[in-house]
């Protein structure tokens, strides 16, 4: 389980181009910094810091944290700002990529990642702002949930976070990209067979050209 | 007239039924001394406007435990597990807003703007009952500005005039809240003489600040501690 999360994080890190401004959600996205080269991208956290880095124990400052309230460091050239400015950056389209976890993603590209029906709905945080505002949305998630139920579904049964389409989904089994009106399977992770992905995915998807080529070899 | 007052005098401005803004992202950048002082006052039915209701038994969680809160407006109450209990027992109203909408609503409130249209939450449960409007082919929802009777905020330093500078991610909601309440009290770690802060580094100019209180409680690696 732990290894599959690392695999997802490593694959997601490859999507982050030079100088991109990136916001990482909680869960699997928090593992991504371990795979980033120095200066690969600039990390933004919505509680008010651009230039997030990891931090050594002796440098921990309880008043310098990320959105998950975990201690972080600051890069050279980092800046602090208040929450309204931070969300202006997000909603205003100044953040290039947001990498988020998900409970479900559906065939419309809709993401559910803030509330579970039947449980108390008492927190949303920045999830809705990030989904609506970041230029590119990458969802990182286990392909199926712990009880085996599908997370990539025809239509979300959990409350959706936004009507905005998620551009990419990276799981422990596969990578999907949104194309015009649905998801395209562009990669199989590791030794995964196509049949396993078909079996564990409820939404319909197309096969990407590259993948078709590699499968026909 | 000096803005420097005691915490007890500052919290005496809070009346039952008031709407009170409280800064902080959880306990980070939260005015812990002012909250602690407010636990000693006989006030009730407060509406608290804060990102969270502190943590269980800490920060604003203390006021929740005392039954002083009627309603909380914020974005992430999950950080205090007691909130769900009070809510389910019908003893606390909640108004949940996306964090960006919450912070912008406070900025608007302080800037004389009645409300604004945002794309955030369109098509979700949090948009139910809210006016929608199409602007240049995209759908937005209307969100009302937030204002308060009193704001309790925290800054790193103040000069005697009330100019403020903040510290790292303890800044969070504090600068906006300084603009959006009728009476604004800032709790600071350090008070310096006028002229010691560079005009360029001041984040909150003094005109927003009514009173300054020296902080007695700080958040350390080992939790909340009294200033030695």
PDB file of C-alpha atoms in Angstrom, chain A residues 26 45-49 57-69 72 74 80-85 87-88 91 114-115 120-126 128-129 132 159-163, chain B residues 25-26 28-29 52 55 75-80 83-84 87-88 94 96-101 103-104 107 118-126 167-173 175-176 219-221:
ATOM      1  CA  UNK A  26      -3.141  16.528   1.574  1.00  0.00           C
ATOM      2  CA  UNK A  45       0.418  26.595   0.096  1.00  0.00           C
ATOM      3  CA  UNK A  46      -2.962  28.255   0.494  1.00  0.00           C
ATOM      4  CA  UNK A  47      -2.372  29.349   4.080  1.00  0.00           C
ATOM      5  CA  UNK A  48       0.043  31.941   2.724  1.00  0.00           C
ATOM      6  CA  UNK A  49       3.470  30.851   1.481  1.00  0.00           C
ATOM      7  CA  UNK A  57      13.902  18.943  12.689  1.00  0.00           C
ATOM      8  CA  UNK A  58      16.107  21.676  14.159  1.00  0.00           C
ATOM      9  CA  UNK A  59      14.634  24.254  11.753  1.00  0.00           C
ATOM     10  CA  UNK A  60      10.985  23.531  12.605  1.00  0.00           C
ATOM     11  CA  UNK A  61       8.987  26.677  13.369  1.00  0.00           C
ATOM     12  CA  UNK A  62       5.449  26.055  14.722  1.00  0.00           C
ATOM     13  CA  UNK A  63       4.300  29.242  12.961  1.00  0.00           C
ATOM     14  CA  UNK A  64       5.519  28.092   9.534  1.00  0.00           C
ATOM     15  CA  UNK A  65       3.253  25.309   8.300  1.00  0.00           C
ATOM     16  CA  UNK A  66       1.486  24.061   5.175  1.00  0.00           C
ATOM     17  CA  UNK A  67      -2.259  23.713   4.672  1.00  0.00           C
ATOM     18  CA  UNK A  68      -2.163  20.380   6.511  1.00  0.00           C
ATOM     19  CA  UNK A  69      -0.595  22.247   9.495  1.00  0.00           C
ATOM     20  CA  UNK A  72       7.633  23.336   6.315  1.00  0.00           C
ATOM     21  CA  UNK A  74      10.954  28.370   2.992  1.00  0.00           C
ATOM     22  CA  UNK A  80       4.343  35.277   2.667  1.00  0.00           C
ATOM     23  CA  UNK A  81       0.884  36.725   2.059  1.00  0.00           C
ATOM     24  CA  UNK A  82      -2.543  36.715   3.696  1.00  0.00           C
ATOM     25  CA  UNK A  83      -5.302  34.240   2.884  1.00  0.00           C
ATOM     26  CA  UNK A  84      -7.355  36.514   0.617  1.00  0.00           C
ATOM     27  CA  UNK A  85      -4.294  37.135  -1.572  1.00  0.00           C
ATOM     28  CA  UNK A  87      -6.861  32.496  -2.819  1.00  0.00           C
ATOM     29  CA  UNK A  88      -6.764  35.328  -5.349  1.00  0.00           C
ATOM     30  CA  UNK A  91      -8.963  31.539  -8.261  1.00  0.00           C
ATOM     31  CA  UNK A 114     -14.613  17.053   0.356  1.00  0.00           C
ATOM     32  CA  UNK A 115     -17.558  15.243   1.906  1.00  0.00           C
ATOM     33  CA  UNK A 120     -20.889  15.295   9.303  1.00  0.00           C
ATOM     34  CA  UNK A 121     -20.192  17.817   6.562  1.00  0.00           C
ATOM     35  CA  UNK A 122     -18.308  20.394   8.568  1.00  0.00           C
ATOM     36  CA  UNK A 123     -15.181  21.142   6.556  1.00  0.00           C
ATOM     37  CA  UNK A 124     -14.300  22.115   2.995  1.00  0.00           C
ATOM     38  CA  UNK A 125     -11.107  24.153   3.316  1.00  0.00           C
ATOM     39  CA  UNK A 126      -9.572  25.192  -0.015  1.00  0.00           C
ATOM     40  CA  UNK A 128     -13.352  23.959  -4.098  1.00  0.00           C
ATOM     41  CA  UNK A 129     -11.176  27.004  -4.819  1.00  0.00           C
ATOM     42  CA  UNK A 132     -12.008  25.815  -9.918  1.00  0.00           C
ATOM     43  CA  UNK A 159     -20.991  15.368  -3.288  1.00  0.00           C
ATOM     44  CA  UNK A 160     -18.859  16.868  -6.063  1.00  0.00           C
ATOM     45  CA  UNK A 161     -16.269  19.536  -5.307  1.00  0.00           C
ATOM     46  CA  UNK A 162     -16.620  21.386  -8.604  1.00  0.00           C
ATOM     47  CA  UNK A 163     -18.123  21.067 -12.071  1.00  0.00           C
TER      48      UNK A 163
ATOM     49  CA  UNK B  25      -5.330  29.027  10.889  1.00  0.00           C
ATOM     50  CA  UNK B  26      -6.117  26.624  13.694  1.00  0.00           C
ATOM     51  CA  UNK B  28      -1.374  29.363  14.211  1.00  0.00           C
ATOM     52  CA  UNK B  29      -1.675  33.140  14.308  1.00  0.00           C
ATOM     53  CA  UNK B  52     -11.840  26.964  12.403  1.00  0.00           C
ATOM     54  CA  UNK B  55      -8.895  22.715  18.305  1.00  0.00           C
ATOM     55  CA  UNK B  75     -14.292  26.828   6.201  1.00  0.00           C
ATOM     56  CA  UNK B  76     -12.815  23.923   8.159  1.00  0.00           C
ATOM     57  CA  UNK B  77     -14.444  22.933  11.430  1.00  0.00           C
ATOM     58  CA  UNK B  78     -13.074  19.410  11.108  1.00  0.00           C
ATOM     59  CA  UNK B  79      -9.977  20.462  13.058  1.00  0.00           C
ATOM     60  CA  UNK B  80     -12.000  20.483  16.303  1.00  0.00           C
ATOM     61  CA  UNK B  83     -17.753  20.922  16.796  1.00  0.00           C
ATOM     62  CA  UNK B  84     -19.671  18.022  15.208  1.00  0.00           C
ATOM     63  CA  UNK B  87     -23.752  20.860  15.876  1.00  0.00           C
ATOM     64  CA  UNK B  88     -25.558  17.497  15.969  1.00  0.00           C
ATOM     65  CA  UNK B  94     -22.628  26.324  11.282  1.00  0.00           C
ATOM     66  CA  UNK B  96     -19.583  26.537   5.878  1.00  0.00           C
ATOM     67  CA  UNK B  97     -17.823  28.516   3.143  1.00  0.00           C
ATOM     68  CA  UNK B  98     -14.947  27.548   0.836  1.00  0.00           C
ATOM     69  CA  UNK B  99     -11.761  29.004   2.322  1.00  0.00           C
ATOM     70  CA  UNK B 100     -11.186  31.388  -0.590  1.00  0.00           C
ATOM     71  CA  UNK B 101     -14.774  32.622  -0.429  1.00  0.00           C
ATOM     72  CA  UNK B 103     -11.315  35.137   3.101  1.00  0.00           C
ATOM     73  CA  UNK B 104     -12.581  37.207   0.164  1.00  0.00           C
ATOM     74  CA  UNK B 107     -11.751  41.462   2.487  1.00  0.00           C
ATOM     75  CA  UNK B 118     -17.162  33.763  -7.619  1.00  0.00           C
ATOM     76  CA  UNK B 119     -16.819  30.553  -9.642  1.00  0.00           C
ATOM     77  CA  UNK B 120     -15.899  28.625  -6.519  1.00  0.00           C
ATOM     78  CA  UNK B 121     -18.595  26.133  -5.404  1.00  0.00           C
ATOM     79  CA  UNK B 122     -20.758  26.576  -8.524  1.00  0.00           C
ATOM     80  CA  UNK B 123     -22.749  23.365  -9.042  1.00  0.00           C
ATOM     81  CA  UNK B 124     -21.999  22.018  -5.565  1.00  0.00           C
ATOM     82  CA  UNK B 125     -24.021  21.633  -2.362  1.00  0.00           C
ATOM     83  CA  UNK B 126     -22.424  24.792  -0.952  1.00  0.00           C
ATOM     84  CA  UNK B 167       5.192  36.531  11.042  1.00  0.00           C
ATOM     85  CA  UNK B 168       5.377  33.721   8.455  1.00  0.00           C
ATOM     86  CA  UNK B 169       2.164  31.709   8.039  1.00  0.00           C
ATOM     87  CA  UNK B 170       0.762  33.192  11.255  1.00  0.00           C
ATOM     88  CA  UNK B 171      -0.421  36.062   9.031  1.00  0.00           C
ATOM     89  CA  UNK B 172      -3.295  34.104   7.394  1.00  0.00           C
ATOM     90  CA  UNK B 173      -6.710  35.761   8.020  1.00  0.00           C
ATOM     91  CA  UNK B 175      -4.875  41.376   7.977  1.00  0.00           C
ATOM     92  CA  UNK B 176      -8.346  41.106   6.409  1.00  0.00           C
ATOM     93  CA  UNK B 219       2.222  28.650  20.345  1.00  0.00           C
ATOM     94  CA  UNK B 220       5.449  26.671  20.653  1.00  0.00           C
ATOM     95  CA  UNK B 221       6.592  23.273  19.364  1.00  0.00           C
TER      96      UNK B 221
END
